Backbone as a chain_set.jsonl record, in Angstrom:
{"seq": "XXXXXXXXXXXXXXXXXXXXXXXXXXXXXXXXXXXXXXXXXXXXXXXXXXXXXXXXXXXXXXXXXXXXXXXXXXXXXXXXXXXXXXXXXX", "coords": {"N": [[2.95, 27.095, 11.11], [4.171, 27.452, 7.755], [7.301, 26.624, 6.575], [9.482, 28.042, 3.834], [10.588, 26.112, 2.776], [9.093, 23.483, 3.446], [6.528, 24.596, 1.504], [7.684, 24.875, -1.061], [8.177, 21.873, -1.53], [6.051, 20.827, -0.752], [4.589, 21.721, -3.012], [5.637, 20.736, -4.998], [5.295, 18.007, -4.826], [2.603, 18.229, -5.358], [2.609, 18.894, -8.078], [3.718, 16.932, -9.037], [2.167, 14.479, -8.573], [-0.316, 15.343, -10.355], [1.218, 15.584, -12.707], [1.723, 12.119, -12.642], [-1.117, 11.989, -12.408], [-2.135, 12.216, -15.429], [-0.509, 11.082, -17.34], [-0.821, 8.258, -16.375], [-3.273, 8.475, -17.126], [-3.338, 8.51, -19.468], [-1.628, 6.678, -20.449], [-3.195, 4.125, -19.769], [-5.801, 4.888, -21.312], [-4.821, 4.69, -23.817], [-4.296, 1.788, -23.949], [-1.954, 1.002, -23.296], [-1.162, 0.488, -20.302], [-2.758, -1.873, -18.249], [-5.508, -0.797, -16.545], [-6.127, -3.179, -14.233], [-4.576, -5.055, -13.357], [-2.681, -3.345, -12.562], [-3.779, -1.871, -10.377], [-3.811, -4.381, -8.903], [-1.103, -4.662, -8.518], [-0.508, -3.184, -7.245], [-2.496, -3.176, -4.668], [-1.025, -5.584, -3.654], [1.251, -4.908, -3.101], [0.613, -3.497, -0.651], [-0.481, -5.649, 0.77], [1.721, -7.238, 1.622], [4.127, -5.192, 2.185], [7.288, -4.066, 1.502], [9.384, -2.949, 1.833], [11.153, -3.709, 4.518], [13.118, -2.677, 6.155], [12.358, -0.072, 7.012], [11.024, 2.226, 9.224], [8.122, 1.319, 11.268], [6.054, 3.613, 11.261], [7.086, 4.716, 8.693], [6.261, 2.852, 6.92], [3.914, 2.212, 7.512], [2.662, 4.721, 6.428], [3.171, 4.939, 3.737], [2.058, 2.56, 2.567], [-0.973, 3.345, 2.825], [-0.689, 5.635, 1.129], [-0.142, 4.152, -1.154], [-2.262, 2.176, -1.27], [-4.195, 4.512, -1.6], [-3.685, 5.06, -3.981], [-4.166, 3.083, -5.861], [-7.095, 2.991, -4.799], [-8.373, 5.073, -6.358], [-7.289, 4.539, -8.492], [-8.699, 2.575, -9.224], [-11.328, 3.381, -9.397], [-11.591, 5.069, -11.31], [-11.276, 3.765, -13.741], [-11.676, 1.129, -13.626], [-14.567, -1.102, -13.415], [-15.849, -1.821, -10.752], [-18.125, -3.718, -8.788], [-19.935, -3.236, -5.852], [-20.335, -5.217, -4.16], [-17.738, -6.381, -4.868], [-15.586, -9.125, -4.661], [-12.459, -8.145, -4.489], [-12.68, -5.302, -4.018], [-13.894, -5.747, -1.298], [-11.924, -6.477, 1.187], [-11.248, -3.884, 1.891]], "CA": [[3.541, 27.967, 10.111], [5.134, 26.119, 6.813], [8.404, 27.308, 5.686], [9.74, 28.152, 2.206], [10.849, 24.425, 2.075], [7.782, 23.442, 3.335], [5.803, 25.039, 0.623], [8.289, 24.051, -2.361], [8.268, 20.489, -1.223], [4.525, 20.637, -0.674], [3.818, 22.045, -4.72], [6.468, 19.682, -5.747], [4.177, 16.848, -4.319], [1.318, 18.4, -6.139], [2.902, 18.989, -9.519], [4.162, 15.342, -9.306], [0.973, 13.695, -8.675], [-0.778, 15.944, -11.505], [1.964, 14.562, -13.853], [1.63, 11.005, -12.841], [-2.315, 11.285, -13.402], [-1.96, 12.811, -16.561], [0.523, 9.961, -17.61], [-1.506, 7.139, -15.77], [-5.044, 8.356, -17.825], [-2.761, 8.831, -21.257], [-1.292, 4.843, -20.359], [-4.428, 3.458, -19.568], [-6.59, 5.462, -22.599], [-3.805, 4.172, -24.928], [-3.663, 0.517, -24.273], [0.007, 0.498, -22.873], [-0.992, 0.104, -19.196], [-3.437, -2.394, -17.681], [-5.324, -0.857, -14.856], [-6.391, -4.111, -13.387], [-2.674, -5.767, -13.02], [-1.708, -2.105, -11.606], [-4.317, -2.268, -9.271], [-3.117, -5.827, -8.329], [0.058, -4.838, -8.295], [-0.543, -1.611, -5.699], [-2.897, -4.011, -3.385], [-0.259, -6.752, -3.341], [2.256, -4.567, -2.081], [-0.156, -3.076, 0.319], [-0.61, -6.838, 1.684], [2.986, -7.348, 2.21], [5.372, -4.482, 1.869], [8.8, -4.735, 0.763], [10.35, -1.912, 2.902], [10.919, -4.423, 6.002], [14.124, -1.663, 6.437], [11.79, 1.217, 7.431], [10.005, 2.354, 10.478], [6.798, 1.116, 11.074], [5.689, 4.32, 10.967], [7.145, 5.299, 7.573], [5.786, 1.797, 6.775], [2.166, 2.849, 7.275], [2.187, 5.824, 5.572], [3.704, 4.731, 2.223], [0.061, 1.737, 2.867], [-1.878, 4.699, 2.907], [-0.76, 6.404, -0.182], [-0.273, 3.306, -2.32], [-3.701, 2.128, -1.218], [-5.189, 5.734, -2.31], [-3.512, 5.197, -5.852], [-5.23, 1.676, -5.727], [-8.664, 3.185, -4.996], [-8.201, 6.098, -7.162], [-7.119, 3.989, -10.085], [-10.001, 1.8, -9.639], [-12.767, 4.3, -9.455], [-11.761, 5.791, -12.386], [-11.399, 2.891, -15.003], [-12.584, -0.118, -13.503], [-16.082, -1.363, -13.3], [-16.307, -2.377, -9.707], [-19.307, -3.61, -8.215], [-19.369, -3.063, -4.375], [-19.754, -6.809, -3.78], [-16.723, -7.456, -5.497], [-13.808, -9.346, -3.675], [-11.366, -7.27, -4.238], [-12.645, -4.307, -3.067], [-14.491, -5.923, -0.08], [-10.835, -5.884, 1.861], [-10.547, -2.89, 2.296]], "C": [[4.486, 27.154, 9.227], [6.491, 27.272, 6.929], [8.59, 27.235, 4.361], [9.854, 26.822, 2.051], [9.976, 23.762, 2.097], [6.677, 23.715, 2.04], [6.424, 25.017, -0.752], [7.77, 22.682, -2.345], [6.33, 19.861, -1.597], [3.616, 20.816, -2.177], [5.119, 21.039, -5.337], [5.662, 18.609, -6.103], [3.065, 17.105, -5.53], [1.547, 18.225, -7.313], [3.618, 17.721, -9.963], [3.135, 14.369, -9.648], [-0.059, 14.203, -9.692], [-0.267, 15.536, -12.565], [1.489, 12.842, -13.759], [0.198, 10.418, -13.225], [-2.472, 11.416, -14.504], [-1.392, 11.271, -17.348], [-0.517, 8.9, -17.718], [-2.818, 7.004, -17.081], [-4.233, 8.748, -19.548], [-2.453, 6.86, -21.35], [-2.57, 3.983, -21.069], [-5.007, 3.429, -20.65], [-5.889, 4.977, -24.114], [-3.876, 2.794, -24.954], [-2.569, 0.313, -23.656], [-0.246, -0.05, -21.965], [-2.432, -0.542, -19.021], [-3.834, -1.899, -16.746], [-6.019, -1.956, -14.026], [-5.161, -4.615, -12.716], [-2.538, -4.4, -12.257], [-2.138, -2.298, -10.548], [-4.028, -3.509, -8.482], [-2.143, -5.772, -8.085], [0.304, -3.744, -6.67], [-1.11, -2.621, -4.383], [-1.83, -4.94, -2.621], [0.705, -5.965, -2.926], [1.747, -4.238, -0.8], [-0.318, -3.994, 1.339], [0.914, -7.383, 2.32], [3.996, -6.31, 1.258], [6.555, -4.605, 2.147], [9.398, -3.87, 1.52], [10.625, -2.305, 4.623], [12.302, -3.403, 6.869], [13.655, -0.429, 7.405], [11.343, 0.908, 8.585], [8.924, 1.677, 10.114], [6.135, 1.928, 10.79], [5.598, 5.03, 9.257], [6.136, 3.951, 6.81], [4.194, 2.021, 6.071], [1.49, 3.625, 6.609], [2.782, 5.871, 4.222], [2.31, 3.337, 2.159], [-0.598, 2.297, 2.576], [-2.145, 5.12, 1.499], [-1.129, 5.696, -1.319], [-1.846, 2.81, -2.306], [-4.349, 2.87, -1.731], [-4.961, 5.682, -3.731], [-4.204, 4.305, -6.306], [-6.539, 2.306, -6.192], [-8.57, 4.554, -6.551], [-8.435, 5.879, -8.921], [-8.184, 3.091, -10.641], [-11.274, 2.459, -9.784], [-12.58, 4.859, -10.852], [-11.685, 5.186, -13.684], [-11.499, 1.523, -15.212], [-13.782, -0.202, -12.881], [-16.293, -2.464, -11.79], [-17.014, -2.351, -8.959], [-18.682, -3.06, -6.628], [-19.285, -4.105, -4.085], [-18.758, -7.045, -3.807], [-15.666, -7.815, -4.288], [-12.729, -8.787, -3.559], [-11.536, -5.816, -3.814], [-13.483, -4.148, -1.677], [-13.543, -6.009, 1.244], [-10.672, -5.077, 2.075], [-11.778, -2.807, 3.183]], "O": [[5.352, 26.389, 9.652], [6.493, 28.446, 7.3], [7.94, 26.436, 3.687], [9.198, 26.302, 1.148], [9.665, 23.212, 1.04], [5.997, 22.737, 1.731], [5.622, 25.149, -1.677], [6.916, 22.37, -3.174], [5.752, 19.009, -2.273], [2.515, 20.348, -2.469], [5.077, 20.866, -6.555], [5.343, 18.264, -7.242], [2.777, 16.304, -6.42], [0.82, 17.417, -7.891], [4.031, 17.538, -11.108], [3.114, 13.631, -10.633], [-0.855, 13.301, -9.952], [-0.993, 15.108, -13.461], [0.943, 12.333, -14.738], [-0.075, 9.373, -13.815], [-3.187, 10.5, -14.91], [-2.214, 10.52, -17.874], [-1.052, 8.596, -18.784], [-3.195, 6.018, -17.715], [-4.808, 9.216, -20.531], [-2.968, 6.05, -22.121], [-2.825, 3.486, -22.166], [-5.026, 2.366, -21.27], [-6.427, 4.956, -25.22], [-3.513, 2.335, -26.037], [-2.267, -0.871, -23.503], [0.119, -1.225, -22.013], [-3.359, 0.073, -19.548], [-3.141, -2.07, -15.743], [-6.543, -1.528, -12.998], [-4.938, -4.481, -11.513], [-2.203, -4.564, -11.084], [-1.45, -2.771, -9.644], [-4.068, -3.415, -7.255], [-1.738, -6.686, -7.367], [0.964, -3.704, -5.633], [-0.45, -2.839, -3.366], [-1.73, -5.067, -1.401], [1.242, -6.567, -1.996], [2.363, -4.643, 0.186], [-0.343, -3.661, 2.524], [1.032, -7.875, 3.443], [4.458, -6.487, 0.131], [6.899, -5.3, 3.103], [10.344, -4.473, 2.027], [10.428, -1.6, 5.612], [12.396, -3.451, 8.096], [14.331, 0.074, 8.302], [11.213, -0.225, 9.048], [8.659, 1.4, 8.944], [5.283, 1.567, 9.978], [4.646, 5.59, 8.713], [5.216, 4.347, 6.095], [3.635, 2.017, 4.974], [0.323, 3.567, 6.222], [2.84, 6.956, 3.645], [1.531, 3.643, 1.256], [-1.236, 1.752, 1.676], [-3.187, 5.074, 0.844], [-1.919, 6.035, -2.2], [-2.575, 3.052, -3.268], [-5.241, 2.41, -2.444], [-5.745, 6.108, -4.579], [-4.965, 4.597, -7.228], [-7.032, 2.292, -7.32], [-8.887, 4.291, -7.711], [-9.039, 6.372, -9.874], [-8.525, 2.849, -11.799], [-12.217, 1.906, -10.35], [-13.604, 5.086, -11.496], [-11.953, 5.841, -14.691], [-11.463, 0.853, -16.244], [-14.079, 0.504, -11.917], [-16.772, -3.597, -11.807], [-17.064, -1.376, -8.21], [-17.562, -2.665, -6.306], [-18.181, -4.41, -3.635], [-18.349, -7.869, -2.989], [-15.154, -7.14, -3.394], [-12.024, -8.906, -2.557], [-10.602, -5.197, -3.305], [-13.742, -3.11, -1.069], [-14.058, -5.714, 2.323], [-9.628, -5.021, 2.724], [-11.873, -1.914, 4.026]]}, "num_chains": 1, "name": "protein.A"}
């Protein structure tokens, strides 16, 4: 059973990540943002993250997410074979 905070918190999340694709596919479609470098920049934290402060646990699951923005960002405006090296790591 969520609670009210629960279920703010939880459409917060949503209406955050709806903004940032919005944003991301206005960047991108514009010229401003590179998504190759982003993508390079999301993996490379993914390979060594910077939060050596945190749990391991919180650790893992901030890996997770950034990884999903990774794939996400690459499916949708880069041309990657399946061969390729950079997405044969994962």
């Amino acid at each position: 059973m969520t609670t009210d905070l629960e279920t703010r918190l939880q459409a917060q999340i949503t209406a955050q990540n709806l903004m940032i694709e919005a944003l991301l596919d206005a960047a991108i479609r514009t010229g401003q943002l590179d998504p190759r470098a982003l993508v390079d920049r999301l993996e490379k934290f993914v390979s060594a993250p910077k939060a050596s402060v945190a749990n391991p646990g919180e650790i893992a699951a901030v890996i997770v997410e950034v990884d999903a923005w990774a794939d996400m960002i690459s499916d949708r405006y880069l041309e990657v074979k399946v061969s390729s090296p950079e997405r044969s790591l994962r």
